[in-house]
Amino acid sequence: MTITTSIDNDKLLWMYQMMVTIRRFEEQSKREADAGKLRGMHSSVGQEAVPVGVCAHLRDDDYVLGTHRSHHHCIAKGLDLNAMMAELLGKSTGTNKGKGGTMHIADINKGMLGANGVVGSNIPVAAGVGLSARIRGTDQVSVVFFGDGAANQGTLHEAMNLAGIWKLPTLFVCENNRYAESTPVEYSVSGESIAERASGYNIPSVIADGQNVLEMYEIGGEAVRRARAGEGPTFIEAQTYRYNGHFGADNPLTYRTQEEEDYYEGRDCVERMKAHLSQTKVATEDEINEIDKKALATVEEAARFADDSPFPDPEELTTDVYISYP
Ligand SMILES: Cc1ncc(C[n+]2csc(CCOP(=O)(O)OP(=O)(O)O)c2C)c(N)n1
Ligand SMILES: [Mg+2]
């Protein structure tokens, strides 16, 4: 698609810096997992542009709901990296005091209502959150990220129906990375696309190049504008790719070809944005290197912070687990 939005330089640089930070964070997370310090790591490397382009339009009081693969959603929504890395390692200084781990990170103050290990369960929650904003009379929006596999859950259809009839301020963002574990979309998705399912609920939909952050920004911006203006939900199918296996132990990747991996890695979102910044002279090579260095330093600091932090006291086992209502 042709990009028509003019994006100010600060926003362009923010998006680049955010994608590089996510990439470095995920590389570090993988090292931590390989060292046995965390289990069940689902890497988002390759998919950074999707939440970055959308979250560039969100405020702290807008809401995001994530999946089992959600580090990139959390970082794009502005969560603290030290606390996130500590959370991954189960430390008491973690975002959720080490009790959520990699798949259940939540930070209410930043509007991150939670990564979620149950595939598809976050989708109706996002409709409910949109309904809450509507009832409270705010212009907040809710954004739910989910995979191509989750798009085959009934929860998506129930949520789209409600969002459609009530014109909820909810964005359905499907990260179609072509696989649910080892199952390819060609096998599991009936119909021409995932996006076209939204038309059954009178929800406008668009297929986006999820490896192009500028396109994600443009499409996300229009969807957020519609939601805030009371025009209802939008469905975005972002076509993307996870460079690593489904999770740490998914290796070798016998269900996909080298040719396919090369194709997607050749369209890498970070590299394309870097090229865009230098071609348009938004940043010099030195300035780009400076951003890269800063991203690495921030992640290294997060790893140190997590390592140096204590595990929760055993007496903390049952605190913050249940909420009692007055
Ligand atoms: C309800 C439910 N069914 C099955 C699983 C096991 N499971 C975890 S991730 C996954 C695949 C999800 O694929 P997709 O939605 O495409 O997300 P991706 O892993 O590609 O990001 C499955 C089947 C689960 N966690 N929850
Ligand atoms: Mg998938």
XYZ file of C-alpha atoms and ligand atoms in Angstrom:
353
model
C 0.000 0.000 0.000
C 1.039 3.604 -0.456
C 1.718 5.391 2.811
C -0.123 8.689 2.870
C 0.181 9.705 6.518
C 2.958 12.135 7.267
C 4.682 10.877 10.375
C 6.770 13.269 12.417
C 10.423 12.424 12.919
C 10.137 11.866 16.662
C 7.505 9.206 16.073
C 9.583 7.536 13.355
C 12.590 7.391 15.641
C 10.439 6.146 18.544
C 9.131 3.294 16.380
C 12.628 2.285 15.278
C 13.984 2.452 18.811
C 11.026 0.424 20.103
C 11.477 -2.334 17.512
C 15.213 -2.590 18.178
C 14.599 -2.689 21.934
C 12.090 -5.522 21.517
C 14.539 -7.407 19.296
C 17.363 -7.081 21.838
C 15.029 -7.945 24.717
C 13.910 -11.119 22.965
C 17.475 -12.134 22.148
C 18.338 -11.707 25.821
C 15.209 -13.634 26.890
C 16.287 -16.503 24.659
C 19.730 -16.507 26.297
C 18.042 -16.603 29.718
C 15.844 -19.499 28.568
C 18.815 -21.370 27.091
C 20.557 -20.944 30.453
C 17.552 -22.572 32.154
C 16.476 -19.423 33.967
C 13.003 -19.280 32.457
C 10.716 -21.821 30.844
C 8.214 -21.707 27.990
C 9.680 -18.721 26.175
C 7.691 -17.761 23.050
C 9.843 -15.347 21.093
C 8.306 -12.461 19.168
C 11.383 -11.814 17.025
C 10.181 -10.928 13.517
C 6.796 -9.600 14.683
C 7.934 -6.342 16.328
C 6.346 -3.977 13.801
C 2.795 -5.114 14.526
C 2.307 -3.794 18.085
C 4.759 -0.919 17.601
C 2.787 0.554 14.676
C -0.504 0.197 16.549
C 0.662 1.201 20.040
C 2.252 4.360 18.599
C -1.331 5.704 18.651
C -2.251 4.590 22.152
C -2.233 6.444 25.455
C -1.363 4.919 28.819
C -5.076 4.747 29.616
C -5.888 2.737 26.478
C -5.953 -1.014 26.901
C -4.020 -3.873 25.354
C -4.666 -7.582 25.753
C -2.034 -10.053 24.697
C -1.310 -13.723 24.184
C 1.233 -16.364 25.196
C 3.634 -14.521 22.818
C 3.379 -11.020 24.215
C 6.730 -9.547 25.190
C 6.529 -7.265 22.140
C 3.013 -6.108 23.076
C 4.133 -5.283 26.616
C 7.217 -3.360 25.503
C 5.325 -1.448 22.808
C 2.754 -0.464 25.467
C 5.551 1.046 27.537
C 6.166 -1.477 30.310
C 9.349 -1.171 32.338
C 12.054 -3.489 30.958
C 13.807 -4.125 34.273
C 10.569 -5.302 35.848
C 9.667 -7.359 32.757
C 12.988 -9.204 32.697
C 12.687 -9.827 36.443
C 9.185 -11.163 35.859
C 10.496 -13.594 33.249
C 12.983 -14.888 35.799
C 10.334 -15.188 38.528
C 11.920 -12.518 40.706
C 10.126 -10.481 43.378
C 10.916 -7.214 41.570
C 9.037 -8.401 38.481
C 6.048 -6.671 36.930
C 3.811 -9.116 38.792
C 6.214 -9.932 41.629
C 7.455 -12.959 39.720
C 4.137 -14.777 39.885
C 3.035 -14.268 36.279
C 6.152 -15.205 34.349
C 6.653 -14.826 30.624
C 3.046 -15.664 29.695
C 1.126 -13.614 32.252
C 2.629 -10.153 32.377
C 0.184 -7.385 33.253
C 0.588 -3.747 34.230
C -2.686 -1.972 34.883
C -0.976 1.426 35.171
C 0.157 1.116 31.562
C -3.135 -0.333 30.327
C -1.563 -3.744 29.716
C -4.319 -5.994 31.005
C -2.363 -9.139 30.495
C -0.537 -11.569 28.345
C -2.493 -14.806 28.464
C -1.576 -18.468 28.072
C -5.044 -19.606 27.020
C -5.287 -19.183 23.251
C -8.238 -16.980 22.237
C -9.359 -16.200 25.786
C -8.230 -12.583 25.604
C -10.487 -11.723 22.653
C -13.893 -11.489 24.368
C -12.234 -9.699 27.288
C -11.220 -6.953 24.858
C -14.835 -6.551 23.792
C -15.813 -6.281 27.462
C -13.133 -3.682 28.059
C -14.402 -1.723 25.057
C -17.920 -1.942 26.466
C -16.642 -0.658 29.809
C -15.093 2.388 28.126
C -18.381 2.983 26.315
C -20.452 2.760 29.508
C -18.062 5.037 31.392
C -18.295 7.530 28.542
C -14.551 7.750 27.855
C -12.786 7.737 24.492
C -10.434 4.924 25.534
C -9.852 2.080 23.111
C -9.075 -1.597 23.649
C -6.722 -3.512 21.389
C -6.463 -7.263 21.353
C -3.566 -9.047 19.676
C -4.022 -12.717 18.816
C -2.600 -15.286 16.431
C -3.854 -17.020 13.312
C -4.467 -20.106 15.454
C -6.590 -18.117 17.900
C -8.623 -16.819 14.964
C -10.098 -20.333 14.718
C -11.482 -20.173 18.250
C -15.182 -19.454 18.728
C -14.275 -16.647 21.124
C -13.264 -14.434 18.202
C -16.659 -14.793 16.581
C -18.614 -14.135 19.775
C -16.514 -11.057 20.457
C -16.751 -9.729 16.894
C -20.511 -10.118 16.952
C -20.877 -8.086 20.145
C -18.353 -5.496 18.994
C -20.217 -5.250 15.704
C -23.724 -4.750 17.107
C -22.584 -2.373 19.855
C -19.944 -0.572 17.755
C -17.378 -1.083 20.494
C -14.072 0.852 20.472
C -12.093 -2.346 19.987
C -9.311 -3.233 17.563
C -8.955 -6.881 16.612
C -5.341 -7.332 15.533
C -4.577 -10.795 14.217
C -0.853 -11.509 13.988
C -0.879 -14.024 11.186
C 2.603 -15.503 11.448
C 1.517 -18.427 9.244
C 1.672 -21.106 11.961
C -0.123 -22.208 15.094
C 2.618 -24.279 16.668
C 3.478 -26.416 13.592
C 0.097 -26.126 11.823
C 0.215 -23.914 8.717
C -2.613 -21.482 7.930
C -3.183 -23.207 4.581
C -4.328 -26.236 6.550
C -6.255 -24.552 9.350
C -7.930 -21.452 7.906
C -11.006 -21.922 5.770
C -11.748 -19.029 3.423
C -9.612 -16.627 1.447
C -8.236 -14.779 4.461
C -8.706 -14.344 8.190
C -9.590 -10.678 7.676
C -12.643 -11.462 5.558
C -14.292 -13.164 8.548
C -14.954 -9.703 9.990
C -17.319 -8.797 7.158
C -19.806 -11.327 8.564
C -20.111 -9.025 11.556
C -20.157 -5.790 9.593
C -16.683 -4.891 10.842
C -14.309 -3.256 8.348
C -11.112 -5.214 7.882
C -7.761 -4.774 6.242
C -4.800 -7.014 5.469
C -1.562 -5.307 6.447
C 2.084 -5.993 5.788
C 3.010 -6.764 9.385
C 6.689 -6.485 8.550
C 6.302 -2.844 7.596
C 5.927 -0.607 10.621
C 4.910 2.398 8.515
C 1.979 0.470 7.104
C 1.046 -0.817 10.565
C 1.201 2.791 11.805
C -1.054 4.055 9.057
C -3.645 1.296 9.384
C -3.494 1.303 13.190
C -3.965 5.072 13.226
C -7.157 4.920 11.210
C -8.508 2.074 13.350
C -7.785 3.953 16.596
C -9.320 7.120 15.169
C -12.511 5.234 14.270
C -12.703 3.645 17.705
C -12.232 6.952 19.558
C -14.795 8.658 17.354
C -17.441 6.050 18.186
C -17.371 4.546 14.682
C -16.805 1.048 16.035
C -14.325 -1.805 15.733
C -11.754 -2.578 13.028
C -10.171 -5.903 12.179
C -6.527 -5.903 11.093
C -4.850 -9.032 9.767
C -1.141 -8.307 10.036
C 0.857 -10.728 7.940
C 4.083 -11.431 9.738
C 6.504 -14.218 10.646
C 8.159 -15.567 13.757
C 11.810 -16.162 13.045
C 12.277 -18.656 15.893
C 10.409 -21.829 16.711
C 7.038 -21.808 18.428
C 8.908 -21.924 21.739
C 12.415 -22.738 22.885
C 12.287 -26.504 22.372
C 10.704 -26.265 18.891
C 13.820 -27.141 16.964
C 14.572 -28.154 14.217
C 11.697 -26.493 12.382
C 10.858 -29.401 10.101
C 7.446 -28.017 9.152
C 8.718 -25.042 7.179
C 11.311 -24.464 4.492
C 14.569 -22.545 4.436
C 13.263 -20.723 1.369
C 10.251 -19.447 3.301
C 12.383 -18.351 6.261
C 14.759 -16.514 3.928
C 11.859 -14.742 2.225
C 10.459 -13.312 5.450
C 13.808 -12.574 7.052
C 14.697 -10.678 3.873
C 11.790 -8.330 4.601
C 12.801 -7.727 8.207
C 10.913 -4.861 9.868
C 13.921 -3.472 11.715
C 16.169 -3.455 8.650
C 13.485 -1.874 6.455
C 12.872 0.892 8.956
C 16.598 1.497 9.313
C 16.857 1.852 5.526
C 13.866 4.200 5.509
C 15.391 6.427 8.185
C 18.643 6.804 6.322
C 17.146 7.124 2.815
C 14.801 9.877 3.982
C 17.627 11.440 6.019
C 15.570 11.330 9.210
C 18.657 9.974 10.949
C 22.355 9.712 10.151
C 24.260 6.453 10.474
C 25.731 7.714 13.743
C 22.324 8.554 15.136
C 21.013 5.112 14.205
C 24.042 3.463 15.828
C 23.383 5.520 18.937
C 19.805 4.209 19.151
C 21.058 0.646 18.629
C 23.649 1.031 21.391
C 21.110 2.502 23.789
C 18.650 -0.340 23.160
C 21.330 -2.919 23.887
C 22.463 -1.108 27.045
C 18.881 -0.878 28.326
C 18.359 -4.603 27.849
C 21.726 -5.485 29.412
C 20.789 -3.364 32.406
C 17.429 -5.198 32.626
C 19.237 -8.557 32.600
C 21.576 -7.398 35.393
C 18.658 -6.042 37.415
C 16.770 -9.336 37.053
C 19.804 -11.418 37.982
C 20.547 -9.312 41.050
C 16.936 -9.401 42.278
C 15.788 -11.943 44.891
C 13.175 -14.629 44.367
C 9.929 -14.005 46.261
C 9.868 -15.081 49.867
C 8.037 -18.444 50.212
C 5.599 -16.668 52.527
C 4.455 -14.639 49.505
C 3.019 -17.758 47.892
C -0.621 -16.910 48.534
C -0.462 -13.109 48.488
C -1.751 -11.198 45.421
C -3.200 -14.394 44.039
C -6.835 -13.792 44.916
C -8.604 -10.477 45.165
C -11.188 -10.151 47.889
C -13.981 -7.716 47.287
C -15.292 -5.598 50.150
C -7.200 -22.947 24.489
C -5.810 -23.399 24.162
N -5.636 -24.400 23.273
C -4.381 -24.819 22.976
C -3.290 -24.266 23.582
C -1.890 -24.735 23.221
N -1.261 -23.729 22.358
C -0.427 -22.796 22.860
S 0.114 -21.738 21.688
C -0.773 -22.516 20.482
C -0.722 -22.047 19.060
C -1.279 -20.675 18.917
O -1.076 -20.242 17.594
P -1.362 -18.771 17.173
O -2.657 -18.332 17.727
O -1.191 -18.682 15.708
O -0.232 -17.923 17.926
P 1.347 -17.940 17.700
O 1.910 -19.003 18.608
O 1.627 -18.225 16.284
O 1.793 -16.591 18.124
C -1.476 -23.583 21.005
C -2.340 -24.493 20.219
C -3.514 -23.245 24.522
N -2.501 -22.642 25.148
N -4.777 -22.808 24.787
Mg 0.444 -18.113 14.578
